[in-house]
mmCIF file of C-alpha atoms and ligand atoms in Angstrom:
data_model
loop_
_atom_site.group_PDB
_atom_site.id
_atom_site.type_symbol
_atom_site.label_atom_id
_atom_site.label_comp_id
_atom_site.label_asym_id
_atom_site.label_seq_id
_atom_site.Cartn_x
_atom_site.Cartn_y
_atom_site.Cartn_z
ATOM 1 C CA MET V 1 54.434 27.476 94.936
ATOM 2 C CA LEU V 2 55.561 25.955 97.930
ATOM 3 C CA SER V 3 55.784 21.686 97.850
ATOM 4 C CA ASN V 4 53.906 20.499 100.310
ATOM 5 C CA THR V 5 57.075 18.668 101.676
ATOM 6 C CA LEU V 6 58.838 22.046 102.005
ATOM 7 C CA LEU V 7 54.572 23.059 103.070
ATOM 8 C CA THR V 8 55.081 20.782 106.553
ATOM 9 C CA ALA V 9 58.504 21.594 107.313
ATOM 10 C CA LEU V 10 58.155 25.721 107.403
ATOM 11 C CA ASN V 11 54.415 24.589 109.662
ATOM 12 C CA ASP V 12 56.965 23.092 111.488
ATOM 13 C CA GLN V 13 59.872 25.576 111.855
ATOM 14 C CA ILE V 14 56.824 27.979 113.174
ATOM 15 C CA LYS V 15 56.028 25.240 116.165
ATOM 16 C CA HIS V 16 59.981 24.664 117.374
ATOM 17 C CA GLU V 17 60.107 29.180 116.794
ATOM 18 C CA LEU V 18 57.866 29.326 119.282
ATOM 19 C CA TYR V 19 58.212 26.421 121.372
ATOM 20 C CA SER V 20 61.806 28.930 121.640
ATOM 21 C CA ALA V 21 59.912 31.233 122.669
ATOM 22 C CA TYR V 22 58.265 29.077 125.976
ATOM 23 C CA PHE V 23 61.558 27.717 126.904
ATOM 24 C CA TYR V 24 63.396 31.059 127.666
ATOM 25 C CA LEU V 25 60.350 32.457 129.137
ATOM 26 C CA SER V 26 60.008 29.491 131.386
ATOM 27 C CA MET V 27 64.149 30.427 131.613
ATOM 28 C CA SER V 28 62.777 33.628 131.932
ATOM 29 C CA ALA V 29 60.700 32.972 134.883
ATOM 30 C CA TYR V 30 62.440 30.557 136.470
ATOM 31 C CA CYS V 31 65.726 33.298 136.885
ATOM 32 C CA ASP V 32 63.326 35.972 137.876
ATOM 33 C CA ALA V 33 62.181 32.985 141.175
ATOM 34 C CA HIS V 34 65.842 32.325 142.341
ATOM 35 C CA HIS V 35 66.858 36.354 142.373
ATOM 36 C CA MET V 36 68.437 36.822 139.096
ATOM 37 C CA PRO V 37 66.494 39.482 137.590
ATOM 38 C CA GLY V 38 69.324 41.071 134.662
ATOM 39 C CA ALA V 39 68.992 37.234 133.222
ATOM 40 C CA ALA V 40 64.814 37.221 134.069
ATOM 41 C CA SER V 41 64.858 40.579 131.578
ATOM 42 C CA TRP V 42 67.731 38.967 129.355
ATOM 43 C CA LEU V 43 65.866 35.509 128.466
ATOM 44 C CA LYS V 44 62.225 37.594 128.261
ATOM 45 C CA VAL V 45 63.315 40.326 124.978
ATOM 46 C CA GLN V 46 65.276 36.740 123.523
ATOM 47 C CA ALA V 47 61.560 34.901 124.434
ATOM 48 C CA GLN V 48 60.114 38.349 122.325
ATOM 49 C CA GLU V 49 62.607 37.979 119.324
ATOM 50 C CA GLU V 50 61.610 33.954 119.144
ATOM 51 C CA GLN V 51 58.792 34.986 118.661
ATOM 52 C CA ALA V 52 59.280 37.756 115.983
ATOM 53 C CA HIS V 53 61.057 34.528 113.859
ATOM 54 C CA ALA V 54 57.964 32.486 113.922
ATOM 55 C CA LEU V 55 55.962 35.220 112.966
ATOM 56 C CA LYS V 56 58.163 35.745 109.843
ATOM 57 C CA PHE V 57 58.011 31.893 108.623
ATOM 58 C CA PHE V 58 53.558 32.642 109.257
ATOM 59 C CA ALA V 59 54.402 35.686 107.566
ATOM 60 C CA TYR V 60 56.072 33.653 105.071
ATOM 61 C CA ILE V 61 53.868 31.160 103.546
ATOM 62 C CA GLN V 62 50.237 33.647 103.868
ATOM 63 C CA GLU V 63 52.443 34.973 100.918
ATOM 64 C CA ARG V 64 53.286 31.438 98.978
ATOM 65 C CA GLY V 65 49.675 31.530 99.493
ATOM 66 C CA ALA V 66 49.149 28.657 101.639
ATOM 67 C CA ALA V 67 48.014 27.814 103.938
ATOM 68 C CA VAL V 68 49.390 27.937 108.606
ATOM 69 C CA THR V 69 49.079 25.317 110.291
ATOM 70 C CA LEU V 70 49.724 25.863 113.970
ATOM 71 C CA GLN V 71 50.515 22.185 116.619
ATOM 72 C CA ALA V 72 50.818 21.575 119.656
ATOM 73 C CA ILE V 73 53.850 22.987 121.173
ATOM 74 C CA ASP V 74 55.556 21.282 124.163
ATOM 75 C CA GLN V 75 55.732 21.991 128.199
ATOM 76 C CA PRO V 76 59.594 23.201 128.477
ATOM 77 C CA PRO V 77 61.520 22.520 131.797
ATOM 78 C CA THR V 78 60.638 24.994 134.324
ATOM 79 C CA THR V 79 62.937 24.079 137.034
ATOM 80 C CA PHE V 80 66.421 24.937 136.553
ATOM 81 C CA GLY V 81 70.157 25.086 138.123
ATOM 82 C CA SER V 82 73.228 27.562 137.529
ATOM 83 C CA LEU V 83 73.068 30.710 135.709
ATOM 84 C CA LEU V 84 76.040 29.220 133.837
ATOM 85 C CA GLU V 85 73.582 26.172 133.002
ATOM 86 C CA ILE V 86 70.904 28.833 132.271
ATOM 87 C CA PHE V 87 72.869 30.039 129.150
ATOM 88 C CA GLU V 88 74.510 26.254 128.517
ATOM 89 C CA GLN V 89 70.776 24.854 127.869
ATOM 90 C CA VAL V 90 70.153 28.145 125.750
ATOM 91 C CA GLN V 91 73.391 28.117 123.785
ATOM 92 C CA LYS V 92 72.380 23.612 123.099
ATOM 93 C CA HIS V 93 69.634 24.137 122.153
ATOM 94 C CA GLU V 94 70.568 27.866 119.332
ATOM 95 C CA ALA V 95 73.013 24.806 117.268
ATOM 96 C CA PHE V 96 69.956 22.476 117.960
ATOM 97 C CA VAL V 97 67.892 25.758 115.838
ATOM 98 C CA THR V 98 70.253 26.165 113.409
ATOM 99 C CA SER V 99 70.367 22.593 112.663
ATOM 100 C CA LEU V 100 66.768 23.062 111.671
ATOM 101 C CA ILE V 101 67.382 26.363 109.271
ATOM 102 C CA ASN V 102 70.722 24.521 107.367
ATOM 103 C CA GLY V 103 68.067 21.394 106.675
ATOM 104 C CA LEU V 104 65.701 23.679 105.835
ATOM 105 C CA TYR V 105 67.873 25.479 103.855
ATOM 106 C CA GLU V 106 69.361 21.711 101.829
ATOM 107 C CA LEU V 107 64.979 21.484 101.705
ATOM 108 C CA ALA V 108 65.131 24.294 99.320
ATOM 109 C CA LEU V 109 67.845 23.671 97.576
ATOM 110 C CA LYS V 110 66.452 19.982 96.862
ATOM 111 C CA GLU V 111 63.739 21.865 95.345
ATOM 112 C CA ASN V 112 64.095 24.441 93.831
ATOM 113 C CA ASP V 113 62.310 27.143 95.275
ATOM 114 C CA TYR V 114 64.633 30.364 95.195
ATOM 115 C CA PRO V 115 62.057 32.490 96.891
ATOM 116 C CA THR V 116 62.027 30.162 100.379
ATOM 117 C CA GLN V 117 65.814 29.490 100.223
ATOM 118 C CA ILE V 118 66.741 33.643 100.123
ATOM 119 C CA MET V 119 63.839 33.666 102.640
ATOM 120 C CA LEU V 120 66.600 31.370 104.992
ATOM 121 C CA GLN V 121 69.542 33.755 103.694
ATOM 122 C CA TRP V 122 68.170 36.144 107.055
ATOM 123 C CA PHE V 123 67.682 33.340 109.252
ATOM 124 C CA ILE V 124 71.153 31.550 108.570
ATOM 125 C CA SER V 125 73.234 34.569 109.175
ATOM 126 C CA GLU V 126 70.366 35.301 112.504
ATOM 127 C CA GLN V 127 71.561 32.052 114.059
ATOM 128 C CA VAL V 128 75.539 32.543 113.502
ATOM 129 C CA GLU V 129 74.622 35.116 115.632
ATOM 130 C CA GLU V 130 72.437 34.100 117.913
ATOM 131 C CA GLU V 131 75.262 30.852 118.627
ATOM 132 C CA ASN V 132 77.721 34.010 118.294
ATOM 133 C CA THR V 133 76.171 35.767 121.344
ATOM 134 C CA SER V 134 75.547 32.691 124.186
ATOM 135 C CA ALA V 135 78.567 31.502 123.613
ATOM 136 C CA GLN V 136 80.617 35.128 124.677
ATOM 137 C CA ILE V 137 77.264 34.309 127.518
ATOM 138 C CA VAL V 138 78.161 30.873 128.717
ATOM 139 C CA ASP V 139 82.298 32.281 128.827
ATOM 140 C CA MET V 140 81.603 35.092 130.810
ATOM 141 C CA LEU V 141 79.587 33.317 132.959
ATOM 142 C CA ARG V 142 82.506 30.353 133.067
ATOM 143 C CA MET V 143 84.882 32.633 133.617
ATOM 144 C CA VAL V 144 83.307 34.704 136.890
ATOM 145 C CA GLY V 145 82.524 31.530 138.495
ATOM 146 C CA PRO V 146 79.352 30.242 141.331
ATOM 147 C CA GLN V 147 78.920 33.232 143.062
ATOM 148 C CA GLY V 148 79.319 36.190 144.887
ATOM 149 C CA GLN V 149 79.887 39.638 143.554
ATOM 150 C CA ALA V 150 80.753 38.890 140.654
ATOM 151 C CA LEU V 151 77.649 37.045 139.668
ATOM 152 C CA PHE V 152 75.824 40.151 140.632
ATOM 153 C CA MET V 153 77.718 42.282 138.311
ATOM 154 C CA ALA V 154 77.632 39.548 135.284
ATOM 155 C CA ASP V 155 73.539 39.952 136.500
ATOM 156 C CA ALA V 156 73.172 43.594 135.986
ATOM 157 C CA GLN V 157 75.478 43.072 133.193
ATOM 158 C CA LEU V 158 72.532 41.274 130.940
ATOM 159 C CA GLY V 159 69.941 42.817 132.462
ATOM 160 C CA ARG V 160 71.234 46.193 130.196
ATOM 161 C CA ARG V 161 69.925 43.886 126.957
ATOM 162 C CA ALA V 162 68.031 46.095 124.804
ATOM 163 C CA GLN V 163 65.005 45.531 124.872
ATOM 164 C CA GLY V 164 62.765 44.893 121.506
HETATM 165 FE FE1 FEO F 201 64.453 31.878 116.661
HETATM 166 FE FE2 FEO F 201 67.122 31.962 118.773
HETATM 167 O O1 FEO F 201 66.095 31.718 116.153
#
């Protein structure tokens, strides 16, 4: 049985994952309105992944016979800067999410909750990938510089990310 402390923390994580989806969807809307369709598409796919993460926690709580409690989701920012600044924010946000997942794992260890430790291992690997991907995009955008054809090509490259 999930402890109340762990259940609260897992319910909180649903909110954090849905906020991540909201945050990236807001970035996507901004990119679309500012003629960066490739980044808009990339961020929309990322928002869908975050929704899927939220649903994994949702399903896990239910599998453990506990109750999901959804919480209010904060409004995300609605204006952002350059493409580089946007992806620097993605990178920073993913580092924050990693710290949340690590905190959950530490809690599951402390409580000797083995199933939760196993479930979280997927998220630990996922965060390695998400931090690495966002770091690579930031590096690419730093190389490309703030304007011109190279930035246009970088946006197109981001747009090639497969849907779903
Ligand atoms: Fe659900 Fe990007 O972490």
